């Protein structure tokens, strides 16, 4: 299994290619949407490049759980419900949801994901 | 008027790759304005031609059941200007085709010289209310015919790509529906 640093470097180069940003902008703490300017279509591109770089398969919705965030089962009045948060935690163990859970506005969800989260996500997909 | 920025397909392998050409001629009015006294084929229109080559490749793979739209250009590098008399050769290769989108890598060449290198990402629009009347993808079957795809096209198994049966009937239906 590659070291965390190796994974980070590959994730970094994927994000540089997909988002047209410089390497030094892609720090572990940088958020994809807020800091690196990723838009929804970029996730399609990023997912493909990650699959190719790491030889893994990523299903739709794994990185961005659109189905949860648009479901009336999990969202009420623009906020993710407690059941919704539980579902997100189950689906996305690689993201720290504590801060989001304190004020879970759906529209803020997109700005959560950091480069470090992506690294952790990729690590969960790699063969142990 | 149809917005077509390629002249003919030379190669078409379903779901894999396609090669199309675009002849650049001073008879095209836009070259007289871009620029007065110094005609140059706009790189934006080269991009459009490449997106059409790759977009038809992706659309055909889905039998034009999906609405394929240009979503993103992760890469677009142009090396030299294209002038009247040049023939552009757009070579597009599929990187992936998935449920929600696709990407092709493309080069544009004049003779043996690489004129441009692009990556093109396409999104597949869902058929919700906003996009329902945007365009009818089945119309692109006629574009394929016009551009000679059925003369050169191959399916993934190597067999000839033929006109879908009932093309004439489909044309009548689409006309009746006003699309």
mmCIF file of N, CA and C in Angstrom, chain A residues 18 41-42 44-45 47-49 51 60, chain B residues 71-72 74 95-96 98 100-101 119 123:
data_model
loop_
_atom_site.group_PDB
_atom_site.id
_atom_site.type_symbol
_atom_site.label_atom_id
_atom_site.label_comp_id
_atom_site.label_asym_id
_atom_site.label_seq_id
_atom_site.Cartn_x
_atom_site.Cartn_y
_atom_site.Cartn_z
ATOM 1 N N UNK A 18 -7.246 18.603 -13.138
ATOM 2 C CA UNK A 18 -8.696 18.757 -13.281
ATOM 3 C C UNK A 18 -9.152 20.191 -13.043
ATOM 4 N N UNK A 41 -19.449 19.924 -12.102
ATOM 5 C CA UNK A 41 -18.967 19.129 -13.234
ATOM 6 C C UNK A 41 -17.536 18.655 -13.006
ATOM 7 N N UNK A 42 -16.777 19.402 -12.186
ATOM 8 C CA UNK A 42 -15.397 19.005 -11.927
ATOM 9 C C UNK A 42 -15.314 17.675 -11.196
ATOM 10 N N UNK A 44 -17.025 15.010 -11.700
ATOM 11 C CA UNK A 44 -17.032 13.952 -12.720
ATOM 12 C C UNK A 44 -15.610 13.730 -13.222
ATOM 13 N N UNK A 45 -14.948 14.836 -13.521
ATOM 14 C CA UNK A 45 -13.589 14.826 -14.040
ATOM 15 C C UNK A 45 -12.605 14.276 -12.987
ATOM 16 N N UNK A 47 -13.242 12.374 -10.371
ATOM 17 C CA UNK A 47 -13.491 10.950 -10.119
ATOM 18 C C UNK A 47 -12.800 10.091 -11.184
ATOM 19 N N UNK A 48 -12.930 10.488 -12.450
ATOM 20 C CA UNK A 48 -12.300 9.718 -13.517
ATOM 21 C C UNK A 48 -10.780 9.695 -13.353
ATOM 22 N N UNK A 49 -10.216 10.867 -13.053
ATOM 23 C CA UNK A 49 -8.748 10.926 -12.937
ATOM 24 C C UNK A 49 -8.240 10.136 -11.730
ATOM 25 N N UNK A 51 -9.739 7.464 -10.521
ATOM 26 C CA UNK A 51 -9.871 6.044 -10.896
ATOM 27 C C UNK A 51 -8.670 5.589 -11.709
ATOM 28 N N UNK A 60 -21.007 6.480 -8.507
ATOM 29 C CA UNK A 60 -21.659 7.776 -8.494
ATOM 30 C C UNK A 60 -22.167 8.093 -7.083
ATOM 31 N N UNK B 71 -19.271 20.282 -21.335
ATOM 32 C CA UNK B 71 -19.353 20.780 -19.965
ATOM 33 C C UNK B 71 -18.074 21.470 -19.522
ATOM 34 N N UNK B 72 -16.940 21.032 -20.051
ATOM 35 C CA UNK B 72 -15.692 21.523 -19.482
ATOM 36 C C UNK B 72 -14.525 21.208 -20.413
ATOM 37 N N UNK B 74 -10.816 20.696 -19.629
ATOM 38 C CA UNK B 74 -9.717 20.704 -18.656
ATOM 39 C C UNK B 74 -8.416 21.170 -19.297
ATOM 40 N N UNK B 95 -11.769 8.717 -23.484
ATOM 41 C CA UNK B 95 -11.101 8.326 -22.237
ATOM 42 C C UNK B 95 -12.060 7.514 -21.381
ATOM 43 N N UNK B 96 -13.281 7.993 -21.266
ATOM 44 C CA UNK B 96 -14.290 7.219 -20.546
ATOM 45 C C UNK B 96 -15.668 7.670 -20.992
ATOM 46 N N UNK B 98 -19.357 7.287 -19.107
ATOM 47 C CA UNK B 98 -20.091 6.783 -17.948
ATOM 48 C C UNK B 98 -21.536 7.226 -18.053
ATOM 49 N N UNK B 100 -23.145 9.447 -16.222
ATOM 50 C CA UNK B 100 -23.407 10.880 -16.070
ATOM 51 C C UNK B 100 -22.504 11.775 -16.916
ATOM 52 N N UNK B 101 -21.547 11.205 -17.620
ATOM 53 C CA UNK B 101 -20.692 12.048 -18.446
ATOM 54 C C UNK B 101 -19.619 11.259 -19.162
ATOM 55 N N UNK B 119 -8.620 18.434 -24.012
ATOM 56 C CA UNK B 119 -9.411 17.435 -23.291
ATOM 57 C C UNK B 119 -10.812 18.017 -23.191
ATOM 58 N N UNK B 123 -21.209 16.367 -20.278
ATOM 59 C CA UNK B 123 -22.158 15.936 -19.259
ATOM 60 C C UNK B 123 -23.369 15.356 -19.976
#
